[in-house]
C-alpha cells in the first residue's frame, strides 16, 4: 500500500474554505486575502502506482495527481481540501512539485471570496481528439477558456 503525507503546511489558520462551486461540485474559496507567491496547501493522499490508482471508466472526473517519480496521489485516502480545487484556463493558483510532494501556490494576489483554481493540464495516454476534449470538457467560463482540461 502507498503512504500518506501530512496535509498541514503551517500552523496558521486556514486561508480558505470548501463550499459549493458554480464551476463544478465543490470548490475552494479564499476566506481572507492571499498574497501572490503564498504556499496555500499541500495536495495530499495515499501514494500508489498508476496501476493501483482508482480509475472509474464511466467518468473522466478524477482526483488522482501524478508525480514525476511515477507515483500517483490518491486523495480519497488521507487527502485534504486540495482535492476540491477546480480547474480554470485562467487560474489564480499553480501546482508545483517539490521533493515528490505537490503544493498549491498563489500565482497572483487573491481576494477574499475568490474561488481558488489551477490549470489541470491533464495528460491522457491517447491522442487528443474532439471526443477526448469533450470528455474532459472545461466549465471554467473564463474569457480565454480553451474548452478542455487537457494540456494541448
C-alpha atoms as a printed R data frame, in Angstrom:
    type eleno elety resid chain resno       x      y       z
1   ATOM     1    CA   UNK     A     1   0.000  0.000   0.000
2   ATOM     2    CA   UNK     A     2   1.058  3.591  -0.525
3   ATOM     3    CA   UNK     A     3   1.895  6.057   2.190
4   ATOM     4    CA   UNK     A     4   0.035  9.211   3.200
5   ATOM     5    CA   UNK     A     5   1.749 12.557   3.549
6   ATOM     6    CA   UNK     A     6   0.863 15.223   6.161
7   ATOM     7    CA   UNK     A     7  -1.514 17.910   4.929
8   ATOM     8    CA   UNK     A     8  -0.553 20.765   7.235
9   ATOM     9    CA   UNK     A     9   1.811 23.263   5.625
10  ATOM    10    CA   UNK     A    10   1.825 25.555   8.663
11  ATOM    11    CA   UNK     A    11   0.010 26.168  11.944
12  ATOM    12    CA   UNK     A    12  -1.599 29.365  10.620
13  ATOM    13    CA   UNK     A    13  -5.404 29.489  10.325
14  ATOM    14    CA   UNK     A    14  -6.694 28.163   7.010
15  ATOM    15    CA   UNK     A    15  -6.943 30.924   4.376
16  ATOM    16    CA   UNK     A    16  -9.694 29.035   2.558
17  ATOM    17    CA   UNK     A    17 -12.889 27.003   2.904
18  ATOM    18    CA   UNK     A    18 -14.645 24.344   0.838
19  ATOM    19    CA   UNK     A    19 -18.164 25.111  -0.353
20  ATOM    20    CA   UNK     A    20 -20.409 24.556  -3.392
21  ATOM    21    CA   UNK     A    21 -18.922 25.822  -6.658
22  ATOM    22    CA   UNK     A    22 -20.508 27.282  -9.757
23  ATOM    23    CA   UNK     A    23 -17.738 25.638 -11.797
24  ATOM    24    CA   UNK     A    24 -18.179 22.037 -10.653
25  ATOM    25    CA   UNK     A    25 -19.433 20.373  -7.472
26  ATOM    26    CA   UNK     A    26 -17.371 21.694  -4.586
27  ATOM    27    CA   UNK     A    27 -14.734 24.401  -4.740
28  ATOM    28    CA   UNK     A    28 -12.159 26.039  -2.508
29  ATOM    29    CA   UNK     A    29 -12.625 29.730  -1.700
30  ATOM    30    CA   UNK     A    30 -10.327 32.283  -0.106
31  ATOM    31    CA   UNK     A    31 -11.561 33.369   3.333
32  ATOM    32    CA   UNK     A    32  -9.029 36.187   3.500
33  ATOM    33    CA   UNK     A    33  -6.513 37.963   1.292
34  ATOM    34    CA   UNK     A    34  -3.854 35.575  -0.089
35  ATOM    35    CA   UNK     A    35  -0.740 37.327  -1.433
36  ATOM    36    CA   UNK     A    36   0.957 36.260  -4.673
37  ATOM    37    CA   UNK     A    37   3.547 33.535  -4.033
38  ATOM    38    CA   UNK     A    38   1.850 32.139  -0.918
39  ATOM    39    CA   UNK     A    39   2.079 28.374  -0.447
40  ATOM    40    CA   UNK     A    40  -1.585 27.678   0.229
41  ATOM    41    CA   UNK     A    41  -1.866 23.924   0.744
42  ATOM    42    CA   UNK     A    42  -0.230 20.599   0.013
43  ATOM    43    CA   UNK     A    43  -2.122 18.124  -2.197
44  ATOM    44    CA   UNK     A    44  -2.157 15.028  -0.007
45  ATOM    45    CA   UNK     A    45  -3.301 11.446  -0.063
46  ATOM    46    CA   UNK     A    46  -2.207  7.873  -0.373
47  ATOM    47    CA   UNK     A    47   0.763  7.254  -2.683
48  ATOM    48    CA   UNK     A    48   0.153  4.439  -5.152
49  ATOM    49    CA   UNK     A    49   1.375  3.316  -8.562
50  ATOM    50    CA   UNK     A    50  -0.647  4.223 -11.668
51  ATOM    51    CA   UNK     A    51  -1.786  0.592 -11.939
52  ATOM    52    CA   UNK     A    52  -3.162  0.739  -8.365
53  ATOM    53    CA   UNK     A    53  -4.741  4.196  -8.718
54  ATOM    54    CA   UNK     A    54  -8.546  4.433  -8.649
55  ATOM    55    CA   UNK     A    55  -9.901  4.554 -12.208
56  ATOM    56    CA   UNK     A    56 -13.609  4.808 -12.897
57  ATOM    57    CA   UNK     A    57 -14.019  4.057 -16.607
58  ATOM    58    CA   UNK     A    58 -17.509  5.627 -16.522
59  ATOM    59    CA   UNK     A    59 -16.290  9.150 -15.781
60  ATOM    60    CA   UNK     A    60 -13.357 11.418 -16.577
61  ATOM    61    CA   UNK     A    61 -13.757 13.018 -13.137
62  ATOM    62    CA   UNK     A    62 -10.679 12.203 -11.092
63  ATOM    63    CA   UNK     A    63  -8.798 13.387  -8.046
64  ATOM    64    CA   UNK     A    64  -5.594 11.450  -8.887
65  ATOM    65    CA   UNK     A    65  -2.469 13.607  -9.176
66  ATOM    66    CA   UNK     A    66   0.529 12.115 -10.977
67  ATOM    67    CA   UNK     A    67   4.079 12.736  -9.760
68  ATOM    68    CA   UNK     A    68   7.305 12.838 -11.761
69  ATOM    69    CA   UNK     A    69   8.563  9.708  -9.922
70  ATOM    70    CA   UNK     A    70   5.679  7.667 -11.395
71  ATOM    71    CA   UNK     A    71   3.578  7.568  -8.235
72  ATOM    72    CA   UNK     A    72   0.037  8.900  -8.001
73  ATOM    73    CA   UNK     A    73  -1.532 10.798  -5.118
74  ATOM    74    CA   UNK     A    74  -4.978  9.344  -4.366
75  ATOM    75    CA   UNK     A    75  -6.668 11.908  -2.091
76  ATOM    76    CA   UNK     A    76  -9.652  9.628  -1.476
77  ATOM    77    CA   UNK     A    77  -7.463  8.081   1.261
78  ATOM    78    CA   UNK     A    78  -5.686 10.554   3.528
79  ATOM    79    CA   UNK     A    79  -6.467 13.524   1.304
80  ATOM    80    CA   UNK     A    80  -7.413 17.060   2.245
81  ATOM    81    CA   UNK     A    81  -9.246 20.111   0.898
82  ATOM    82    CA   UNK     A    82  -6.825 20.496  -2.026
83  ATOM    83    CA   UNK     A    83  -8.737 17.842  -3.939
84  ATOM    84    CA   UNK     A    84 -11.644 20.297  -4.259
85  ATOM    85    CA   UNK     A    85  -9.662 22.923  -6.199
86  ATOM    86    CA   UNK     A    86 -11.274 23.213  -9.604
87  ATOM    87    CA   UNK     A    87  -9.640 23.658 -12.990
88  ATOM    88    CA   UNK     A    88  -9.529 27.016 -14.737
89  ATOM    89    CA   UNK     A    89  -7.999 28.135 -18.014
90  ATOM    90    CA   UNK     A    90  -7.346 31.457 -16.225
91  ATOM    91    CA   UNK     A    91  -6.127 30.149 -12.843
92  ATOM    92    CA   UNK     A    92  -5.110 32.109  -9.767
93  ATOM    93    CA   UNK     A    93  -3.025 29.212  -8.404
94  ATOM    94    CA   UNK     A    94  -0.471 26.751  -9.698
95  ATOM    95    CA   UNK     A    95   0.622 23.299  -8.599
96  ATOM    96    CA   UNK     A    96   4.341 22.815  -8.045
97  ATOM    97    CA   UNK     A    97   6.072 19.520  -7.350
98  ATOM    98    CA   UNK     A    98   8.788 19.724  -4.696
99  ATOM    99    CA   UNK     A    99  10.568 16.574  -3.466
100 ATOM   100    CA   UNK     A   100   7.755 14.282  -4.672
101 ATOM   101    CA   UNK     A   101   5.120 16.444  -2.975
102 ATOM   102    CA   UNK     A   102   2.584 18.764  -4.628
103 ATOM   103    CA   UNK     A   103   1.983 22.247  -3.256
104 ATOM   104    CA   UNK     A   104  -0.560 24.806  -4.433
105 ATOM   105    CA   UNK     A   105   0.761 28.381  -4.680
106 ATOM   106    CA   UNK     A   106  -0.984 31.675  -5.398
107 ATOM   107    CA   UNK     A   107   0.037 32.936  -8.862
108 ATOM   108    CA   UNK     A   108  -1.342 36.391  -8.090
109 ATOM   109    CA   UNK     A   109  -2.981 38.222  -5.208
110 ATOM   110    CA   UNK     A   110  -6.280 36.507  -4.370
111 ATOM   111    CA   UNK     A   111  -9.138 38.425  -2.792
112 ATOM   112    CA   UNK     A   112 -11.494 37.048  -0.105
113 ATOM   113    CA   UNK     A   113 -14.372 35.122  -1.686
114 ATOM   114    CA   UNK     A   114 -12.499 34.181  -4.874
115 ATOM   115    CA   UNK     A   115 -12.550 30.534  -5.875
116 ATOM   116    CA   UNK     A   116  -9.056 29.034  -5.955
117 ATOM   117    CA   UNK     A   117  -8.196 27.204  -9.158
118 ATOM   118    CA   UNK     A   118  -5.292 25.880 -11.172
119 ATOM   119    CA   UNK     A   119  -4.844 24.612 -14.713
120 ATOM   120    CA   UNK     A   120  -5.115 20.819 -14.539
121 ATOM   121    CA   UNK     A   121  -3.263 20.486 -17.874
122 ATOM   122    CA   UNK     A   122  -4.273 16.823 -17.880
123 ATOM   123    CA   UNK     A   123  -2.297 14.332 -19.944
124 ATOM   124    CA   UNK     A   124  -4.017 11.235 -21.270
125 ATOM   125    CA   UNK     A   125  -2.425  8.150 -22.784
126 ATOM   126    CA   UNK     A   126  -4.014  8.607 -26.203
127 ATOM   127    CA   UNK     A   127  -4.163 11.200 -28.999
128 ATOM   128    CA   UNK     A   128  -6.265 14.273 -28.236
129 ATOM   129    CA   UNK     A   129  -9.433 14.204 -30.326
130 ATOM   130    CA   UNK     A   130 -12.705 16.145 -30.402
131 ATOM   131    CA   UNK     A   131 -14.210 13.310 -28.344
132 ATOM   132    CA   UNK     A   132 -11.477 13.424 -25.663
133 ATOM   133    CA   UNK     A   133 -11.690 17.223 -25.494
134 ATOM   134    CA   UNK     A   134 -15.428 16.833 -24.898
135 ATOM   135    CA   UNK     A   135 -14.880 14.081 -22.309
136 ATOM   136    CA   UNK     A   136 -12.525 16.410 -20.406
137 ATOM   137    CA   UNK     A   137 -14.635 19.493 -21.077
138 ATOM   138    CA   UNK     A   138 -13.762 22.653 -19.183
139 ATOM   139    CA   UNK     A   139 -16.520 24.507 -17.350
140 ATOM   140    CA   UNK     A   140 -14.443 27.424 -16.048
141 ATOM   141    CA   UNK     A   141 -16.212 30.096 -18.091
142 ATOM   142    CA   UNK     A   142 -13.137 32.338 -18.365
143 ATOM   143    CA   UNK     A   143 -12.797 34.604 -21.405
144 ATOM   144    CA   UNK     A   144  -9.761 32.615 -22.576
145 ATOM   145    CA   UNK     A   145 -11.265 29.160 -21.919
146 ATOM   146    CA   UNK     A   146  -9.731 26.537 -24.218
147 ATOM   147    CA   UNK     A   147 -12.764 24.258 -23.758
148 ATOM   148    CA   UNK     A   148 -10.902 21.332 -22.198
149 ATOM   149    CA   UNK     A   149  -8.941 20.479 -19.064
150 ATOM   150    CA   UNK     A   150  -6.398 18.627 -21.225
151 ATOM   151    CA   UNK     A   151  -2.941 20.009 -21.864
152 ATOM   152    CA   UNK     A   152  -2.948 20.945 -25.554
